[in-house]
Amino acid sequence: MELAFSAEELGFRDEVRAFIAKNLPASAKANGGRWPHWSKDDIVTWQRILNKKGWAVPHWPEEHGGTNWSAVQRYIFIEELLLAPTPEPLSFNVNMVGPVLCAFGNEAQKDFFLPKLRNLDLWFCQGFSEPGAGSDLASLRTSAVRDGDDYIVNGQKIWTSMAHRADWIFALVRTDPNAPKRQMGISFLLIDMTAPGVTVRGIKTIDDAHHVNEVFFDNVRVPISNRIGEENKGWDYAKFLLGNERTGIARVGLSRERLNRAKRLAEKLPAFNGALADDPQFRRKCATIEMQLKSLEITVMRVLDRQRRRNDSTPDPATSVLKMRGAEIQQSTAELLADVAGPMAAPTDAVRAAYEGDFPTELEETLGIIPHYFNSRAATIYGGSNEIQRNIIAKAVLGL
Amino acid sequence: MELAFSAEELGFRDEVRAFIAKNLPASAKANGGRWPHWSKDDIVTWQRILNKKGWAVPHWPEEHGGTNWSAVQRYIFIEELLLAPTPEPLSFNVNMVGPVLCAFGNEAQKDFFLPKLRNLDLWFCQGFSEPGAGSDLASLRTSAVRDGDDYIVNGQKIWTSMAHRADWIFALVRTDPNAPKRQMGISFLLIDMTAPGVTVRGIKTIDDAHHVNEVFFDNVRVPISNRIGEENKGWDYAKFLLGNERTGIARVGLSRERLNRAKRLAEKLPAFNGALADDPQFRRKCATIEMQLKSLEITVMRVLDRQRRRNDSTPDPATSVLKMRGAEIQQSTAELLADVAGPMAAPTDAVRAAYEGDFPTELEETLGIIPHYFNSRAATIYGGSNEIQRNIIAKAVLGL
Amino acid sequence: MDFELSNEQQLLKDSVDRLIADRYDLRARGKILESDAGWSREIWSTLADLGFLGLPFSAEDGGFGGGPVEQMIIQEAFGRGLLVEPYLATVILGGSAITLAASPERRVEILGGVTEGRRLLAFAHGERLSRYRLRQVAATARGDSGDWVLDGEKTTVIHGGEADTLIVSARTSGGKDDEDGISLFVVPANTAGVTVRAYPTFDGMRGADITFASVTLTSDALLGEADKAYPVIEHVEQHGIAAVAAESVGLMQAALDMSVEYLKTRTQFGRPIGEFQVLQHRAADMYVAVEEARSIAIHAAMMVGEADPAARRQAMATAKAQIGVSAREVGQSGVQLHGGIGITEEYAIGHYFKRLSMIERQFGDVEHHMALLASLEGPG
Amino acid sequence: MDFELSNEQQLLKDSVDRLIADRYDLRARGKILESDAGWSREIWSTLADLGFLGLPFSAEDGGFGGGPVEQMIIQEAFGRGLLVEPYLATVILGGSAITLAASPERRVEILGGVTEGRRLLAFAHGERLSRYRLRQVAATARGDSGDWVLDGEKTTVIHGGEADTLIVSARTSGGKDDEDGISLFVVPANTAGVTVRAYPTFDGMRGADITFASVTLTSDALLGEADKAYPVIEHVEQHGIAAVAAESVGLMQAALDMSVEYLKTRTQFGRPIGEFQVLQHRAADMYVAVEEARSIAIHAAMMVGEADPAARRQAMATAKAQIGVSAREVGQSGVQLHGGIGITEEYAIGHYFKRLSMIERQFGDVEHHMALLASLEGPG
């Protein structure tokens, strides 16, 4: 057992940090300081910079662009991106559909998609949830019926993040409605968003923004060659996807970045007595979050280390701890920021218009904070709610 | 709607306070300052003083010694007792079996028992829980079989508080094992603890004390005349008992008394910087508990007020809030005290012996604190655990 | 002590409940928000007709002499309906400032106008760097041969863009963090040098940033005594606390009701999610939080008129802290119980969560009031 | 970074685990507690034979040169077994004080005796009114023509009644709250003027109050440099933190395991209570708390030897705070999940809860370390 970061690992961290400092475009750097963080252009540009460097998909097999880094290196890398902050490599591409293609795609699929996923030439989104199938994913109803060399897809997906920016969607569809178990009879398709019959309707969320969508499929023709793996085995690939690459799932760097932001802002604002940054309760809250992050960070490394030695592609139920605690701490930091901003968090973005081009830059600092807090409530809902994570721990870890 | 205490109510509070100051015996006053609080003698003496004053059983019908006070007066009375603190009127007698006798006892039972209950000439304990029937009370198995004018009782009770001090026990027993529902076929008996076949075995608890017991019944003869009400209707009387007189259930005065004690102790002890009493986090914790107590206190009054207007003897599910929050706040105050005492809370009572009669009085202040904290964990377990209270709220209040 | 409503109070409650039920469902409110003004003059007239706009003012000031219980009844219903009209700004904040500090003539003039729905007030006190610290006032008013010259900026003034009459705090002596030396002024919104930048806020209400550039006021603009406005400002904010406390109770009860309803109807894994015990218990915790808020809102109503400033300060801080704790618990749990749809604009729960979140940040948050309470000698 | 145990570490773990499994179940422990001494010399000899008593000391001091991981392995097993022998007092606290401050000769003499199981140490630092403030020392030692005269009282000294050798802090200059001016002395427990009052503590361990009345010590009683003992005392307490952190992990894991087992076997309402979702989730929260504690115990082990005092201070405060938070969560939940029997002496869970509760109060509680962390400039 060796508990400290090695000199090599610390050197690697410095290398990543220096690379970011040198290569992050000015526009992305500026947008990192406000919410919502980045434009599509920021995200695409940065991923291409990483791809050029060979760092776009560190955890993929080397023949497809992976770096063969250790789990600790991968962790250091993603956390440095979050901490800077930089745009993150698009998770749909690099953490979700990419590894599924690497593991289960045929050669033609790999050749066509993998380079485009890496370089963000194609932007994917994820079509899993349906109106009647949220936490209960297996009850999905979108159907795909064979018709010659195609499937005819009908149905509806919901909570599809960034569908309005996406070129393709990877979707779970029901290919055998008569399968004996609900988890059977599901297939995993890649669908071109420009195909006739695909419609995207934005869902406005309470942060006054457009992140998520409904996606409707009305007799959409999807070539059978766009199915990944075997027909009716889609649930296995989805489980693989959900269990795969949880390196960044705890999002420690993101929480640290927010905490730092809250501290900076607190220096300018008053508390009941004195500066907020000197307020005992504020400092204690920051110290509590730092303590939680330290515990979480070491837990992440322990899980990664175990995964390395486990050599098993099924998801480790211990990652539920990372998702659950990571989400709770993210919410704490979003709350902390919103608490710091206080009444200054109230105005919607329309306040800019009221100033007619004369908007004071200091006001930018607090402008996105409350919608960000609102949006943070989703962290314990999406990707398996915290209730689901606790169910998993109780059943899969504790055997209850 | 009239929101403030009236002048009469405030006058009543002063009267109670003055009576306590004048009449509480010196020994009870001294024992109130340490844990466990009172000797049997303290409790009996004080209840007799109250009985002489006519205040032993305020909520009983007037013909049996009640005072006809308003709900607010009853609340003020019990809270003043807790705040002083004085010994409480023995709940088994005055809140449990007494009101059941008043409502369902026959004349002979009333004539014999009620005066003795009031004056604590007989000390009752409660025989409800059994080893297999904790939260699931209705699954009790202690049996009572008719034999001439007697029942023959066999079985076991557990968690019987103060059974080792008690003269009598009121117990739920199964008189019809074949009843179609578990809640049917149960009867409510009064049993003399000195009857042959009754055995009490003390259970040592983690606070190193003897509060609770197992009570064994081995062919105990109980005259049928000691059954309250009808045979096989005991569950109804038990429900009445559990729902009856929840005035003191939130125990606001008790929590206030502990909070005051913690503040006094904190004045002598240091925190990370300066006196603990000036420590921002300590003060904030105290302020939080005070806020919770204020909210709880008003909630108690609202529930009492509603009960008055409800005119219904079935329990108000809203009292679950009082039990649950009251228990949580009691635990907070016990924790606060234990936190204040810090390492000084570690010694067991055997420390007195080590001093060979030379025990410094200052050490008395912290001596009982940690066992009291340990014991406080029972507050969310007994009398319907907090899980059960939340079930009740969800089902009976929210209709889930 | 008696928690039963009198017959008159019950009538008032029926009247405001009917208004909300009949004319203020989420659809109607959505239409109002989409209108140019972002609030409804028609509703405002109805509020005037029903006597709600003059409710707290005494008869000699042109009002109806309602007490704290009446006010609580109204505000709770407004909370349930998520009312976006400038009632808090005009009647509660502006109204109490005038009631507390103005001369009898001024009171009649201004409050009479408010009661009839002709006048809209706003209380312009907070500044960009003041957060919740009431004594931190950087705007200045300088005496100038009988007149006053006002300079400075006020931010996130509640319904500041709607008001015709602004009540503005400014420093007339002392340093920016002194309690002494603050004065209040009545400033018509259309006075030269006043620039109002109005915008919507996340709760469907509206705010404004208002700058005062050498605004010249005559001597009668001064409201109350010069340099001595701090206790008035504190008391105005306490009236705000009592009002949002009652409003919160309406918001929370509605949030609880709709969450319970959702638990009963939404199915997952083949059964209503309300059968899952953890969700039942979370709903039970929401219920407890609502009950605590309701109790403390009653306390706030009881104490907002208390003459002893120290007792009042403690009570109002206790109330606002508890409201903040409950609001967060109920708002966040309501969203969580709704799952994904909880954070969409289409469902009601998100709107309640947003208003509750804003109320947390009005008139001091939990930490502010806890720090205030911790600084007081406890009641022992 | 690598969390895998080396072969040697795995052997050590197997050895201590076997000891606990074979000879330290709750029954065996109960018998030890009922004995006059309240702990077992026989077990102590076995600990010596297995090399555990000299584990952390260097070979030149007569020990076995074990590192922080080895120490963690041992302590975790001791936690699982609720070991009541004076290991913390003698090896960790006493041992680290000697290691940090004594001359090479003294080290060999004392630590050699400890390693062989012949010597028992105690660290007598806390006083009645010092609580967790390490610099608050009222006991005094006065120089008297080459000798020292020691006066004062030390309270709740861990295993102070068992030790033959006390390491005592006393003020040799400065005021009672100064960091400077504190010195450490090695005092044989049988020195004239030393009165030891020993008693059991609630966790099955033992404590003592020790008074020093004009205790005359020769000059070689001084441990390290006069007036400069504060950094040593702080570091000794940090060794204590690392040790109880690892011990807590053992305690918590055992508490979790037995609670889960209870949920699987206890039936109410006709089914195992482990089928109730709220109890499942509470167990899941316990699991998370144990994992966090385990992670931070690793951090503590990693940092307790850190040369930079500031970095070490931050790490050890973080560790003790997290341990305290987890200990309370796991201990209280374990009892709650057991229901009534959870608070009886007959069941194991209560004993784990008690030891965890005591650890919360050793070497500073959550609030103390949080205040320390909040006083530091954060790592930004």
mmCIF file of C-alpha atoms in Angstrom, chain C residues 33-294:
data_model
loop_
_atom_site.group_PDB
_atom_site.id
_atom_site.type_symbol
_atom_site.label_atom_id
_atom_site.label_comp_id
_atom_site.label_asym_id
_atom_site.label_seq_id
_atom_site.Cartn_x
_atom_site.Cartn_y
_atom_site.Cartn_z
ATOM 1 C CA LEU C 33 -46.506 36.849 -16.490
ATOM 2 C CA GLU C 34 -46.471 36.855 -20.268
ATOM 3 C CA SER C 35 -48.136 40.265 -20.441
ATOM 4 C CA ASP C 36 -45.969 43.323 -20.984
ATOM 5 C CA ALA C 37 -46.307 44.546 -17.440
ATOM 6 C CA GLY C 38 -45.754 41.118 -15.954
ATOM 7 C CA TRP C 39 -48.585 41.693 -13.464
ATOM 8 C CA SER C 40 -52.281 42.444 -13.631
ATOM 9 C CA ARG C 41 -53.940 45.826 -13.036
ATOM 10 C CA GLU C 42 -57.249 44.039 -13.164
ATOM 11 C CA ILE C 43 -56.346 41.794 -10.262
ATOM 12 C CA TRP C 44 -55.006 44.861 -8.496
ATOM 13 C CA SER C 45 -58.387 46.596 -8.827
ATOM 14 C CA THR C 46 -60.070 43.527 -7.454
ATOM 15 C CA LEU C 47 -57.706 43.536 -4.482
ATOM 16 C CA ALA C 48 -58.685 47.173 -3.923
ATOM 17 C CA ASP C 49 -62.376 46.354 -4.273
ATOM 18 C CA LEU C 50 -62.102 43.567 -1.745
ATOM 19 C CA GLY C 51 -60.424 45.945 0.682
ATOM 20 C CA PHE C 52 -57.149 44.048 0.708
ATOM 21 C CA LEU C 53 -54.987 47.013 -0.302
ATOM 22 C CA GLY C 54 -56.037 49.050 2.723
ATOM 23 C CA LEU C 55 -56.280 46.113 5.063
ATOM 24 C CA PRO C 56 -53.495 46.945 7.527
ATOM 25 C CA PHE C 57 -54.020 50.720 7.637
ATOM 26 C CA SER C 58 -56.023 52.366 10.359
ATOM 27 C CA ALA C 59 -59.412 53.887 9.597
ATOM 28 C CA GLU C 60 -58.101 57.440 10.096
ATOM 29 C CA ASP C 61 -55.398 56.731 7.502
ATOM 30 C CA GLY C 62 -58.081 55.594 5.076
ATOM 31 C CA GLY C 63 -57.680 51.861 5.659
ATOM 32 C CA PHE C 64 -59.686 49.072 7.222
ATOM 33 C CA GLY C 65 -57.825 48.454 10.453
ATOM 34 C CA GLY C 66 -57.119 44.775 9.929
ATOM 35 C CA GLY C 67 -54.823 43.107 12.421
ATOM 36 C CA PRO C 68 -51.988 40.650 12.078
ATOM 37 C CA VAL C 69 -54.264 37.634 11.816
ATOM 38 C CA GLU C 70 -56.172 39.194 8.925
ATOM 39 C CA GLN C 71 -52.879 39.989 7.229
ATOM 40 C CA MET C 72 -51.697 36.444 7.736
ATOM 41 C CA ILE C 73 -54.857 35.047 6.169
ATOM 42 C CA ILE C 74 -54.418 37.180 3.073
ATOM 43 C CA GLN C 75 -50.726 36.468 2.647
ATOM 44 C CA GLU C 76 -51.152 32.752 3.021
ATOM 45 C CA ALA C 77 -53.699 32.730 0.222
ATOM 46 C CA PHE C 78 -51.412 34.881 -1.937
ATOM 47 C CA GLY C 79 -48.694 32.303 -1.360
ATOM 48 C CA ARG C 80 -50.933 29.468 -2.399
ATOM 49 C CA GLY C 81 -51.744 31.372 -5.581
ATOM 50 C CA LEU C 82 -48.167 32.546 -6.240
ATOM 51 C CA LEU C 83 -49.538 36.057 -6.631
ATOM 52 C CA VAL C 84 -47.122 38.273 -8.546
ATOM 53 C CA GLU C 85 -48.790 41.652 -7.992
ATOM 54 C CA PRO C 86 -46.837 44.284 -6.038
ATOM 55 C CA TYR C 87 -48.635 43.749 -2.744
ATOM 56 C CA LEU C 88 -45.549 43.136 -0.628
ATOM 57 C CA ALA C 89 -43.787 46.205 -2.033
ATOM 58 C CA THR C 90 -46.738 48.555 -1.873
ATOM 59 C CA VAL C 91 -48.920 47.535 1.037
ATOM 60 C CA ILE C 92 -46.501 45.790 3.369
ATOM 61 C CA LEU C 93 -43.143 47.493 2.882
ATOM 62 C CA GLY C 94 -44.155 50.897 1.547
ATOM 63 C CA GLY C 95 -47.302 50.921 3.655
ATOM 64 C CA SER C 96 -45.552 50.121 6.914
ATOM 65 C CA ALA C 97 -42.800 52.677 6.256
ATOM 66 C CA ILE C 98 -45.429 55.373 5.807
ATOM 67 C CA THR C 99 -47.462 54.144 8.775
ATOM 68 C CA LEU C 100 -44.432 54.087 11.037
ATOM 69 C CA ALA C 101 -42.791 57.363 10.043
ATOM 70 C CA ALA C 102 -45.046 59.750 8.159
ATOM 71 C CA SER C 103 -47.035 62.676 9.509
ATOM 72 C CA PRO C 104 -50.820 62.188 9.770
ATOM 73 C CA GLU C 105 -51.398 64.265 6.611
ATOM 74 C CA ARG C 106 -48.844 62.292 4.633
ATOM 75 C CA ARG C 107 -50.364 59.045 5.864
ATOM 76 C CA VAL C 108 -53.818 59.967 4.729
ATOM 77 C CA GLU C 109 -52.542 61.174 1.372
ATOM 78 C CA ILE C 110 -50.346 58.201 0.531
ATOM 79 C CA LEU C 111 -52.135 55.340 2.256
ATOM 80 C CA GLY C 112 -55.480 56.543 0.987
ATOM 81 C CA GLY C 113 -54.076 56.296 -2.518
ATOM 82 C CA VAL C 114 -52.707 52.841 -1.832
ATOM 83 C CA THR C 115 -56.024 51.655 -0.418
ATOM 84 C CA GLU C 116 -57.857 52.763 -3.531
ATOM 85 C CA GLY C 117 -55.317 51.106 -5.814
ATOM 86 C CA ARG C 118 -54.144 54.421 -7.256
ATOM 87 C CA ARG C 119 -50.679 54.482 -5.759
ATOM 88 C CA LEU C 120 -47.850 51.992 -5.884
ATOM 89 C CA LEU C 121 -44.957 52.197 -3.477
ATOM 90 C CA ALA C 122 -41.543 50.620 -3.276
ATOM 91 C CA PHE C 123 -39.027 50.485 -0.478
ATOM 92 C CA ALA C 124 -35.601 51.283 -1.901
ATOM 93 C CA HIS C 125 -33.114 50.365 0.741
ATOM 94 C CA GLY C 126 -30.761 47.520 -0.295
ATOM 95 C CA GLU C 127 -27.553 48.242 -2.150
ATOM 96 C CA ARG C 128 -25.163 46.220 -4.216
ATOM 97 C CA LEU C 129 -22.731 45.636 -1.367
ATOM 98 C CA SER C 130 -25.082 45.699 1.603
ATOM 99 C CA ARG C 131 -26.503 42.181 1.323
ATOM 100 C CA TYR C 132 -28.590 41.734 4.519
ATOM 101 C CA ARG C 133 -26.861 44.300 6.679
ATOM 102 C CA LEU C 134 -29.541 46.922 7.179
ATOM 103 C CA ARG C 135 -27.242 49.597 8.520
ATOM 104 C CA GLN C 136 -24.907 49.489 5.548
ATOM 105 C CA VAL C 137 -26.084 52.483 3.507
ATOM 106 C CA ALA C 138 -23.778 54.175 1.035
ATOM 107 C CA ALA C 139 -26.324 56.357 -0.781
ATOM 108 C CA THR C 140 -26.159 59.900 0.539
ATOM 109 C CA ALA C 141 -28.508 62.816 1.015
ATOM 110 C CA ARG C 142 -26.938 66.149 1.601
ATOM 111 C CA GLY C 143 -28.829 69.099 3.073
ATOM 112 C CA ASP C 144 -28.677 72.039 0.697
ATOM 113 C CA SER C 145 -30.337 75.210 1.987
ATOM 114 C CA GLY C 146 -33.538 73.482 3.051
ATOM 115 C CA ASP C 147 -33.542 71.032 0.156
ATOM 116 C CA TRP C 148 -31.914 67.613 0.003
ATOM 117 C CA VAL C 149 -29.670 66.295 -2.735
ATOM 118 C CA LEU C 150 -29.771 62.516 -3.106
ATOM 119 C CA ASP C 151 -27.022 60.403 -4.691
ATOM 120 C CA GLY C 152 -26.463 56.695 -4.878
ATOM 121 C CA GLU C 153 -27.772 53.405 -6.119
ATOM 122 C CA LYS C 154 -30.326 50.908 -4.796
ATOM 123 C CA THR C 155 -30.433 47.378 -6.163
ATOM 124 C CA THR C 156 -32.999 44.601 -6.458
ATOM 125 C CA VAL C 157 -35.697 46.898 -5.143
ATOM 126 C CA ILE C 158 -38.831 44.766 -5.019
ATOM 127 C CA HIS C 159 -41.257 46.041 -7.675
ATOM 128 C CA GLY C 160 -39.167 49.190 -7.884
ATOM 129 C CA GLY C 161 -40.072 49.618 -11.548
ATOM 130 C CA GLU C 162 -43.801 49.628 -10.888
ATOM 131 C CA ALA C 163 -43.884 52.170 -8.079
ATOM 132 C CA ASP C 164 -44.859 55.793 -8.554
ATOM 133 C CA THR C 165 -43.534 56.603 -5.093
ATOM 134 C CA LEU C 166 -40.207 55.418 -3.791
ATOM 135 C CA ILE C 167 -39.230 55.380 -0.151
ATOM 136 C CA VAL C 168 -35.474 55.700 -0.228
ATOM 137 C CA SER C 169 -32.899 55.352 2.523
ATOM 138 C CA ALA C 170 -29.811 57.502 2.418
ATOM 139 C CA ARG C 171 -27.024 58.416 4.716
ATOM 140 C CA THR C 172 -27.284 61.950 6.091
ATOM 141 C CA SER C 173 -24.442 61.534 8.596
ATOM 142 C CA GLY C 174 -22.056 58.924 9.981
ATOM 143 C CA GLY C 175 -20.034 56.196 8.291
ATOM 144 C CA LYS C 176 -21.444 53.648 5.852
ATOM 145 C CA ASP C 177 -21.861 51.018 8.575
ATOM 146 C CA ASP C 178 -23.391 53.132 11.361
ATOM 147 C CA GLU C 179 -26.949 52.689 12.569
ATOM 148 C CA ASP C 180 -27.177 56.390 13.280
ATOM 149 C CA GLY C 181 -27.229 58.858 10.442
ATOM 150 C CA ILE C 182 -29.648 57.129 8.099
ATOM 151 C CA SER C 183 -32.747 58.975 6.869
ATOM 152 C CA LEU C 184 -35.732 58.037 4.719
ATOM 153 C CA PHE C 185 -37.127 60.101 1.865
ATOM 154 C CA VAL C 186 -40.302 59.975 -0.150
ATOM 155 C CA VAL C 187 -39.256 60.317 -3.776
ATOM 156 C CA PRO C 188 -41.677 60.401 -6.693
ATOM 157 C CA ALA C 189 -40.312 57.954 -9.260
ATOM 158 C CA ASN C 190 -40.442 60.552 -11.980
ATOM 159 C CA THR C 191 -38.189 63.046 -10.209
ATOM 160 C CA ALA C 192 -35.352 64.332 -12.365
ATOM 161 C CA GLY C 193 -32.144 62.354 -11.821
ATOM 162 C CA VAL C 194 -33.923 59.113 -10.930
ATOM 163 C CA THR C 195 -33.115 56.243 -13.314
ATOM 164 C CA VAL C 196 -35.055 53.029 -12.886
ATOM 165 C CA ARG C 197 -33.899 49.788 -14.510
ATOM 166 C CA ALA C 198 -36.637 47.222 -14.030
ATOM 167 C CA TYR C 199 -36.478 43.507 -14.760
ATOM 168 C CA PRO C 200 -38.192 40.259 -13.882
ATOM 169 C CA THR C 201 -36.863 38.126 -11.036
ATOM 170 C CA PHE C 202 -36.855 34.344 -10.933
ATOM 171 C CA ASP C 203 -39.958 34.065 -8.779
ATOM 172 C CA GLY C 204 -42.211 35.822 -11.266
ATOM 173 C CA MET C 205 -41.951 39.035 -9.300
ATOM 174 C CA ARG C 206 -40.047 42.059 -10.516
ATOM 175 C CA GLY C 207 -37.106 44.024 -9.248
ATOM 176 C CA ALA C 208 -35.316 47.205 -10.154
ATOM 177 C CA ASP C 209 -31.949 48.823 -9.819
ATOM 178 C CA ILE C 210 -32.453 52.524 -9.213
ATOM 179 C CA THR C 211 -29.828 55.241 -9.430
ATOM 180 C CA PHE C 212 -30.121 58.696 -7.966
ATOM 181 C CA ALA C 213 -27.892 61.289 -9.558
ATOM 182 C CA SER C 214 -28.028 64.635 -7.759
ATOM 183 C CA VAL C 215 -31.739 64.241 -7.216
ATOM 184 C CA THR C 216 -33.029 67.425 -5.601
ATOM 185 C CA LEU C 217 -35.820 66.997 -3.072
ATOM 186 C CA THR C 218 -37.698 69.585 -1.076
ATOM 187 C CA SER C 219 -37.556 69.487 2.706
ATOM 188 C CA ASP C 220 -40.914 67.718 3.015
ATOM 189 C CA ALA C 221 -39.458 64.682 1.241
ATOM 190 C CA LEU C 222 -37.904 63.674 4.553
ATOM 191 C CA LEU C 223 -39.888 60.841 6.133
ATOM 192 C CA GLY C 224 -39.722 60.979 9.917
ATOM 193 C CA GLU C 225 -36.720 62.307 11.748
ATOM 194 C CA ALA C 226 -33.390 62.923 10.028
ATOM 195 C CA ASP C 227 -30.574 60.486 10.956
ATOM 196 C CA LYS C 228 -32.960 58.325 12.965
ATOM 197 C CA ALA C 229 -34.486 56.051 10.346
ATOM 198 C CA TYR C 230 -32.696 52.830 11.346
ATOM 199 C CA PRO C 231 -35.392 51.576 13.747
ATOM 200 C CA VAL C 232 -38.031 52.316 11.108
ATOM 201 C CA ILE C 233 -36.092 50.407 8.468
ATOM 202 C CA GLU C 234 -35.670 47.478 10.819
ATOM 203 C CA HIS C 235 -39.381 47.491 11.608
ATOM 204 C CA VAL C 236 -40.348 47.716 7.933
ATOM 205 C CA GLU C 237 -38.203 44.667 7.216
ATOM 206 C CA GLN C 238 -39.874 42.894 10.122
ATOM 207 C CA HIS C 239 -43.255 43.595 8.560
ATOM 208 C CA GLY C 240 -41.782 42.079 5.436
ATOM 209 C CA ILE C 241 -40.738 39.020 7.438
ATOM 210 C CA ALA C 242 -44.208 38.531 8.889
ATOM 211 C CA ALA C 243 -45.721 38.849 5.414
ATOM 212 C CA VAL C 244 -43.403 36.427 3.654
ATOM 213 C CA ALA C 245 -43.681 34.029 6.582
ATOM 214 C CA ALA C 246 -47.424 33.760 6.035
ATOM 215 C CA GLU C 247 -46.963 33.707 2.281
ATOM 216 C CA SER C 248 -44.461 30.862 2.706
ATOM 217 C CA VAL C 249 -46.972 28.823 4.621
ATOM 218 C CA GLY C 250 -49.340 29.066 1.667
ATOM 219 C CA LEU C 251 -46.536 28.193 -0.731
ATOM 220 C CA MET C 252 -45.361 25.238 1.337
ATOM 221 C CA GLN C 253 -48.815 23.824 1.926
ATOM 222 C CA ALA C 254 -49.456 23.956 -1.811
ATOM 223 C CA ALA C 255 -46.064 22.360 -2.528
ATOM 224 C CA LEU C 256 -46.796 19.595 -0.054
ATOM 225 C CA ASP C 257 -50.281 18.998 -1.414
ATOM 226 C CA MET C 258 -49.133 18.716 -5.006
ATOM 227 C CA SER C 259 -46.220 16.471 -4.055
ATOM 228 C CA VAL C 260 -48.479 14.105 -2.154
ATOM 229 C CA GLU C 261 -50.874 14.092 -5.064
ATOM 230 C CA TYR C 262 -48.009 13.289 -7.418
ATOM 231 C CA LEU C 263 -46.878 10.419 -5.193
ATOM 232 C CA LYS C 264 -50.358 8.984 -5.379
ATOM 233 C CA THR C 265 -50.641 9.134 -9.157
ATOM 234 C CA ARG C 266 -47.169 8.638 -10.602
ATOM 235 C CA THR C 267 -46.299 4.982 -11.099
ATOM 236 C CA GLN C 268 -42.846 3.428 -11.414
ATOM 237 C CA PHE C 269 -41.863 -0.227 -11.085
ATOM 238 C CA GLY C 270 -45.538 -1.088 -11.426
ATOM 239 C CA ARG C 271 -46.952 0.826 -8.508
ATOM 240 C CA PRO C 272 -47.658 4.359 -7.302
ATOM 241 C CA ILE C 273 -44.366 5.785 -6.063
ATOM 242 C CA GLY C 274 -46.227 6.848 -2.919
ATOM 243 C CA GLU C 275 -45.978 3.230 -1.813
ATOM 244 C CA PHE C 276 -42.211 3.551 -1.442
ATOM 245 C CA GLN C 277 -41.532 4.092 2.234
ATOM 246 C CA VAL C 278 -38.604 6.476 1.774
ATOM 247 C CA LEU C 279 -40.794 8.763 -0.292
ATOM 248 C CA GLN C 280 -43.555 8.520 2.308
ATOM 249 C CA HIS C 281 -41.114 9.545 4.987
ATOM 250 C CA ARG C 282 -39.763 12.380 2.927
ATOM 251 C CA ALA C 283 -43.316 13.643 2.509
ATOM 252 C CA ALA C 284 -43.815 13.247 6.264
ATOM 253 C CA ASP C 285 -40.733 15.394 6.856
ATOM 254 C CA MET C 286 -42.154 17.997 4.494
ATOM 255 C CA TYR C 287 -45.365 17.970 6.494
ATOM 256 C CA VAL C 288 -43.437 18.549 9.708
ATOM 257 C CA ALA C 289 -41.536 21.419 8.100
ATOM 258 C CA VAL C 290 -44.799 23.008 6.953
ATOM 259 C CA GLU C 291 -46.301 22.686 10.427
ATOM 260 C CA GLU C 292 -43.234 24.291 11.974
ATOM 261 C CA ALA C 293 -43.416 27.110 9.460
ATOM 262 C CA ARG C 294 -47.096 27.584 10.168
#
